[in-house]
Coordinates of C-alpha atoms (C1' of nucleotides) in Angstrom, one line a residue:
Chain A
M1 CA 6.0 -1.7 -0.9
P2 CA 3.7 1.1 -2.6
E3 CA 3.0 3.9 -0.4
L4 CA 1.0 7.4 -1.6
P5 CA 3.4 7.8 -4.4
E6 CA 3.3 4.8 -6.3
V7 CA -0.3 4.3 -5.5
E8 CA -0.7 7.9 -6.5
T9 CA 1.1 6.6 -9.8
I10 CA -1.0 3.8 -10.5
K11 CA -3.7 5.8 -10.3
S12 CA -2.9 8.3 -12.8
D13 CA -1.8 5.6 -15.2
L14 CA -5.1 3.2 -14.7
R15 CA -6.9 6.5 -15.6
S16 CA -5.6 6.9 -18.5
L17 CA -5.5 3.2 -19.4
I18 CA -9.0 1.8 -18.6
I19 CA -11.7 4.1 -17.6
G20 CA -14.6 3.4 -19.8
K21 CA -13.5 0.0 -20.7
E22 CA -15.8 -2.8 -19.7
I23 CA -15.1 -5.9 -18.0
L24 CA -15.7 -8.9 -20.0
D25 CA -14.8 -11.5 -17.5
V26 CA -12.9 -12.4 -14.8
K27 CA -10.3 -15.3 -14.1
S28 CA -8.7 -16.2 -10.6
E29 CA -6.8 -19.7 -9.6
Y30 CA -6.4 -17.9 -6.2
P31 CA -10.5 -16.7 -5.2
D32 CA -9.6 -15.7 -2.0
I33 CA -7.6 -12.5 -3.0
V34 CA -11.1 -11.1 -3.3
K35 CA -12.3 -11.0 0.5
D36 CA -15.7 -11.3 1.7
I37 CA -17.4 -12.7 -1.0
D38 CA -18.0 -15.9 -2.7
F39 CA -15.8 -15.7 -6.0
D40 CA -19.0 -16.8 -8.7
D41 CA -20.9 -13.5 -6.6
F42 CA -18.2 -11.1 -7.4
K43 CA -17.8 -12.2 -10.3
R44 CA -21.2 -11.9 -11.5
E45 CA -21.5 -8.5 -9.9
V46 CA -18.4 -6.9 -11.8
V47 CA -18.5 -8.5 -15.0
G48 CA -20.4 -6.5 -17.5
K49 CA -19.5 -3.7 -15.6
K50 CA -17.7 -0.1 -17.3
I51 CA -14.8 1.6 -15.6
L52 CA -16.3 4.9 -14.5
K53 CA -13.4 6.1 -12.3
V54 CA -10.1 5.2 -10.3
R55 CA -9.6 7.1 -7.2
R56 CA -6.5 7.0 -4.1
R57 CA -7.5 7.3 -0.6
A58 CA -4.6 6.3 1.6
K59 CA -2.4 3.3 0.0
N60 CA -6.1 2.3 -1.1
L61 CA -7.3 2.2 -5.3
I62 CA -11.0 2.8 -5.5
I63 CA -12.1 1.4 -8.7
E64 CA -15.4 3.1 -9.6
L65 CA -17.8 0.4 -11.5
V66 CA -21.2 1.4 -13.4
D67 CA -23.6 -1.2 -15.2
S68 CA -22.8 -0.6 -18.5
R69 CA -25.8 -1.0 -20.0
S70 CA -27.5 1.2 -18.2
S71 CA -27.7 4.5 -20.2
L72 CA -27.0 8.0 -18.6
V73 CA -29.8 9.4 -20.7
E74 CA -31.8 7.1 -19.5
K75 CA -34.6 8.0 -17.3
P76 CA -34.6 6.5 -13.3
T77 CA -37.5 3.7 -13.0
N78 CA -39.0 3.2 -9.7
H79 CA -37.4 0.7 -8.0
K80 CA -33.7 0.5 -10.2
P81 CA -31.3 -1.6 -8.9
Q82 CA -28.2 -0.7 -7.5
T83 CA -25.8 -0.3 -10.5
T84 CA -22.9 1.3 -8.8
N85 CA -19.9 -0.3 -6.5
Y86 CA -16.8 -0.3 -6.2
L87 CA -13.9 -2.3 -6.0
L88 CA -11.1 -1.4 -2.7
I89 CA -7.9 -2.4 -3.4
H90 CA -4.9 -2.9 -1.3
L91 CA -1.6 -3.9 -2.6
K92 CA -0.1 -4.2 0.5
M93 CA 3.9 -5.0 0.1
T94 CA 3.9 -7.0 -3.2
G95 CA 0.7 -6.3 -4.6
H96 CA 1.0 -4.6 -8.4
L97 CA -1.2 -3.9 -10.7
I98 CA -0.7 -4.5 -14.6
V99 CA -2.1 -3.1 -17.9
T100 CA -1.6 -5.9 -20.8
D101 CA -3.1 -6.2 -24.3
A102 CA -5.2 -9.4 -24.4
S103 CA -7.6 -11.0 -26.7
R104 CA -10.4 -13.8 -27.1
E105 CA -9.5 -16.7 -29.2
V106 CA -11.7 -17.0 -32.1
K107 CA -11.6 -20.9 -32.3
D108 CA -13.0 -21.5 -28.5
G109 CA -13.0 -18.4 -26.7
S110 CA -10.6 -19.0 -24.4
W111 CA -8.3 -15.7 -23.6
V112 CA -5.0 -15.1 -24.8
T113 CA -2.8 -13.2 -23.0
K114 CA 0.5 -11.0 -24.3
V115 CA 3.4 -11.3 -22.0
G116 CA 5.0 -7.5 -22.2
P117 CA 5.6 -6.7 -18.4
L118 CA 4.1 -9.9 -16.9
S119 CA 8.0 -11.4 -18.1
D120 CA 9.1 -9.5 -15.3
P121 CA 9.9 -12.1 -12.8
Q122 CA 8.3 -9.4 -10.1
N123 CA 5.1 -9.9 -12.0
Q124 CA 4.7 -13.4 -12.1
Y125 CA 2.4 -14.0 -9.4
I126 CA -0.8 -13.5 -10.7
R127 CA -4.2 -13.9 -8.7
I128 CA -6.6 -12.4 -10.3
Q129 CA -7.4 -10.9 -14.4
F130 CA -9.4 -9.0 -15.4
M131 CA -10.3 -9.3 -19.1
L132 CA -11.5 -5.4 -20.6
S133 CA -13.0 -4.3 -23.6
G134 CA -10.5 -2.8 -26.8
D135 CA -8.1 -6.3 -25.9
K136 CA -6.7 -5.4 -22.7
Q137 CA -6.8 -7.4 -19.2
L138 CA -5.8 -5.7 -15.5
A139 CA -4.1 -8.4 -13.8
F140 CA -3.1 -8.2 -10.2
S141 CA 0.2 -9.8 -9.5
D142 CA 1.2 -10.5 -5.7
L143 CA 3.8 -12.7 -4.4
R144 CA 3.1 -12.6 -0.6
K145 CA -1.0 -13.4 -1.3
F146 CA -1.3 -10.3 1.1
A147 CA -2.9 -7.7 -1.4
Y148 CA -6.3 -8.2 -1.7
I149 CA -9.5 -7.1 -3.5
K150 CA -13.0 -5.8 -1.8
L151 CA -16.4 -5.2 -3.4
I152 CA -18.3 -2.5 -1.5
A153 CA -21.6 -2.6 -2.4
N154 CA -22.3 1.4 -2.3
S155 CA -20.9 4.6 -1.8
E156 CA -22.4 4.8 1.9
Q157 CA -20.1 1.6 2.7
L158 CA -17.2 3.1 0.8
R159 CA -17.3 6.4 2.4
A160 CA -17.5 4.6 6.1
I161 CA -14.3 2.7 5.2
L162 CA -12.8 5.6 4.1
S163 CA -13.5 7.3 7.5
D164 CA -11.1 5.4 8.9
Y165 CA -8.1 6.8 7.6
G166 CA -6.2 10.4 8.4
P167 CA -5.9 13.3 6.4
E168 CA -4.2 13.1 3.2
P169 CA -0.7 15.2 3.3
F170 CA -1.9 17.2 -0.1
D171 CA -5.6 17.9 1.8
K172 CA -6.5 21.7 3.4
E173 CA -6.8 19.8 6.9
F174 CA -2.9 19.1 6.6
T175 CA -1.6 21.9 9.1
L176 CA 0.6 23.0 11.5
E177 CA -2.6 23.1 13.8
Y178 CA -3.7 19.4 12.8
L179 CA -0.5 17.8 13.2
K180 CA 0.2 19.7 17.1
E181 CA -2.9 17.6 18.1
L182 CA -2.1 14.7 16.9
F183 CA 1.5 14.5 18.2
G184 CA 0.6 16.6 21.5
K185 CA -1.3 13.3 22.8
K186 CA 1.2 10.9 21.9
K187 CA 4.5 10.1 23.6
T188 CA 5.3 7.3 20.9
A189 CA 8.1 7.4 18.7
I190 CA 7.6 9.8 16.0
K191 CA 8.3 7.4 13.0
K192 CA 5.6 5.2 14.6
V193 CA 3.2 8.2 14.7
I194 CA 3.5 9.5 11.6
M195 CA 2.7 5.7 9.8
D196 CA -0.6 5.0 11.6
Q197 CA -2.8 5.7 8.6
K198 CA -5.3 6.9 11.2
G199 CA -3.3 10.3 12.1
I200 CA -1.9 11.0 8.5
A201 CA -2.9 8.7 5.1
G202 CA -0.1 7.6 2.8
I203 CA 3.1 7.4 4.8
G204 CA 5.3 4.2 5.0
N205 CA 8.3 3.2 5.8
I206 CA 10.8 4.9 2.7
Y207 CA 8.8 8.0 2.8
A208 CA 8.8 7.9 7.0
D209 CA 12.7 7.8 6.9
E210 CA 13.2 10.1 3.8
I211 CA 10.7 12.7 5.8
L212 CA 12.4 12.8 9.0
F213 CA 15.8 12.9 7.3
D214 CA 14.7 15.9 5.8
S215 CA 12.7 17.1 8.7
R216 CA 16.4 16.5 11.0
I217 CA 14.1 15.0 13.4
H218 CA 14.9 11.7 15.1
P219 CA 13.2 8.8 14.9
L220 CA 12.5 7.8 18.0
R221 CA 11.7 11.3 19.5
A222 CA 8.3 11.2 21.4
A223 CA 5.9 12.7 19.5
N224 CA 4.8 15.1 21.9
S225 CA 8.4 16.3 22.9
L226 CA 8.7 17.9 19.0
S227 CA 8.7 21.1 18.6
D228 CA 6.6 23.7 16.1
K229 CA 9.1 24.8 14.5
E230 CA 10.1 20.6 14.4
I231 CA 6.4 19.8 13.4
E232 CA 6.1 22.7 10.9
N233 CA 9.4 21.1 9.0
F234 CA 7.4 18.0 8.9
R235 CA 4.6 19.2 7.3
A236 CA 6.5 20.7 4.6
S237 CA 8.8 18.2 4.5
T238 CA 6.3 15.5 4.0
C239 CA 4.4 17.7 1.2
K240 CA 8.2 18.3 -1.1
I241 CA 9.0 14.4 -0.1
L242 CA 5.9 13.6 -1.8
K243 CA 5.4 15.5 -4.4
K244 CA 8.8 14.8 -5.5
A245 CA 8.2 11.2 -5.5
I246 CA 4.9 11.5 -7.4
E247 CA 6.9 13.1 -9.9
L248 CA 9.8 10.5 -10.2
R249 CA 7.0 7.9 -10.4
G250 CA 7.3 6.3 -6.5
T251 CA 10.8 4.1 -5.6
S252 CA 12.0 0.6 -6.9
T253 CA 14.5 0.0 -4.5
S254 CA 12.7 -3.3 -4.4
D255 CA 10.0 -4.8 -5.9
Y256 CA 7.5 -1.8 -6.9
R257 CA 6.6 -1.7 -10.8
D258 CA 3.9 1.0 -12.5
V259 CA 0.7 -0.5 -14.2
K260 CA 3.5 -1.0 -17.9
G261 CA 6.3 -2.9 -15.5
E262 CA 8.2 -0.2 -15.1
K263 CA 10.2 1.1 -12.5
G264 CA 9.6 4.6 -10.5
S265 CA 13.2 6.5 -9.9
Y266 CA 12.8 8.4 -6.7
G267 CA 14.9 5.1 -4.9
D268 CA 17.9 6.9 -7.2
I269 CA 17.6 10.2 -5.2
R270 CA 16.7 8.7 -1.7
L271 CA 19.2 9.8 1.4
M272 CA 18.4 7.2 4.0
Y273 CA 16.0 4.6 2.9
K274 CA 18.3 1.3 3.1
R275 CA 21.8 3.7 2.5
D276 CA 22.9 2.2 6.3
K277 CA 26.5 2.6 6.6
E278 CA 26.7 5.1 3.9
N279 CA 27.4 8.8 4.6
C280 CA 25.2 11.2 5.5
P281 CA 24.2 14.0 2.8
G282 CA 24.2 16.2 5.2
C283 CA 27.5 15.8 7.1
G284 CA 29.3 12.9 6.1
G285 CA 28.6 10.8 9.3
E286 CA 27.5 7.1 9.0
I287 CA 24.2 6.5 8.2
K288 CA 22.8 3.5 11.0
K289 CA 19.5 1.5 10.8
I290 CA 18.1 0.7 13.9
K291 CA 14.6 -1.0 15.3
V292 CA 11.5 1.3 15.5
G293 CA 7.9 -0.1 16.2
G294 CA 9.9 -4.1 14.9
R295 CA 10.7 -1.8 11.6
G296 CA 13.9 -0.9 9.9
T297 CA 14.6 3.1 10.2
H298 CA 17.3 4.2 8.5
F299 CA 18.8 7.6 10.1
C300 CA 21.8 10.1 10.9
P301 CA 22.2 10.4 14.7
N302 CA 24.5 13.4 14.0
C303 CA 21.9 15.5 12.1
Q304 CA 19.2 14.0 14.0
R305 CA 19.5 14.2 17.3
Q306 CA 17.2 12.8 19.6
Chain B
dT1 C1' 20.6 -25.3 6.1
dG2 C1' 17.5 -23.1 8.8
dC3 C1' 15.6 -18.9 9.8
dA4 C1' 15.7 -14.2 10.1
dG5 C1' 14.9 -10.1 7.8
dT6 C1' 11.1 -8.0 4.9
dG7 C1' 6.6 -4.9 5.5
dT8 C1' 1.2 -3.4 6.1
dT9 C1' -2.7 -4.1 8.5
dG10 C1' -5.4 -5.2 11.5
dC11 C1' -6.8 -8.3 15.4
dT12 C1' -4.9 -9.7 20.7
dT13 C1' -2.9 -9.0 24.5
dC14 C1' -2.1 -6.5 28.1
Chain C
dC1 C1' -8.3 2.9 25.9
dG2 C1' -3.4 3.2 24.2
dA3 C1' 0.2 0.8 23.2
dA4 C1' 3.0 -3.2 22.1
dG5 C1' 3.3 -7.7 19.6
dC6 C1' 2.5 -10.7 16.1
dA7 C1' 0.0 -13.0 12.2
dA8 C1' -1.5 -13.0 7.2
dC9 C1' 2.3 -15.0 3.4
dA10 C1' 6.6 -16.7 0.4
dC11 C1' 10.8 -15.6 -1.1
dT12 C1' 15.7 -13.8 -0.1
dG13 C1' 20.1 -14.0 2.2
dC14 C1' 23.5 -15.3 5.1

DNA sequence: TGCAGTGTTGCTTC
DNA sequence: CGAAGCAACACTGC
């Protein structure tokens, strides 16, 4: 389940692997993965475009495409058609992006894809393949078909979609004051509040449990009951945990893999997530599992008091 | 063997 | 309007 650190890892890897490449072809046996547009239209829009930038916002990846035939030195004409658009990709729980070698058969023009990371059982649910210049492909695998790709026509539309998300934990606006305002209005369980992407962008189930333990806050505490000190602890823990998780390239306790099919290693040092019945590293007591907002929640009842 | 569990987001319902 | 619950989906594990 890719959360902020996993999507950030994918973003960095894609930047070094696919920026500057041209999309030569798109293939899919599951065209509904591309939302809100007929697949043939989608194909017409992206084939021939060049990958200019890769960004992340919340758990979304944004790939900026520009017409590969439009030269940067060329003077703009009066009625120049829109040449820049964006792929907005959300991987949901089991979505993966994989970059591998691929080349076109000389004799019949069909694409041959080398196996590589695609032999991983986690990557065998290929839904869409983008064939790229330089004998590469970007493949989109997703077991459960929740993940999607949207084509965003221009920067205004993109901005409108992305403005619904709360601040990124590494943004300037992610301050004690902001969090006091956000939590003060809600009497819901704090865990639900911090996983709401409209309030804070990027925290999912794994890092919510890790952050709440690090800041010693019980997941069922009413958000508006937190003291200023607890909110500051939460803020500091969020930055600390997410930074460490990015360094370790994410958590692969379940299906997550990076674009080369490799696992992240944050799962090895996680303290709470999926560690119920083990001993708490803080006090030695037993880690409990409960449900909060329908999600499995792991915490230490002794270190994180109601 | 069937069914609960898994997990993000957005839609529906109250 | 906020909050809660469920659907989307497919596979695993008990």
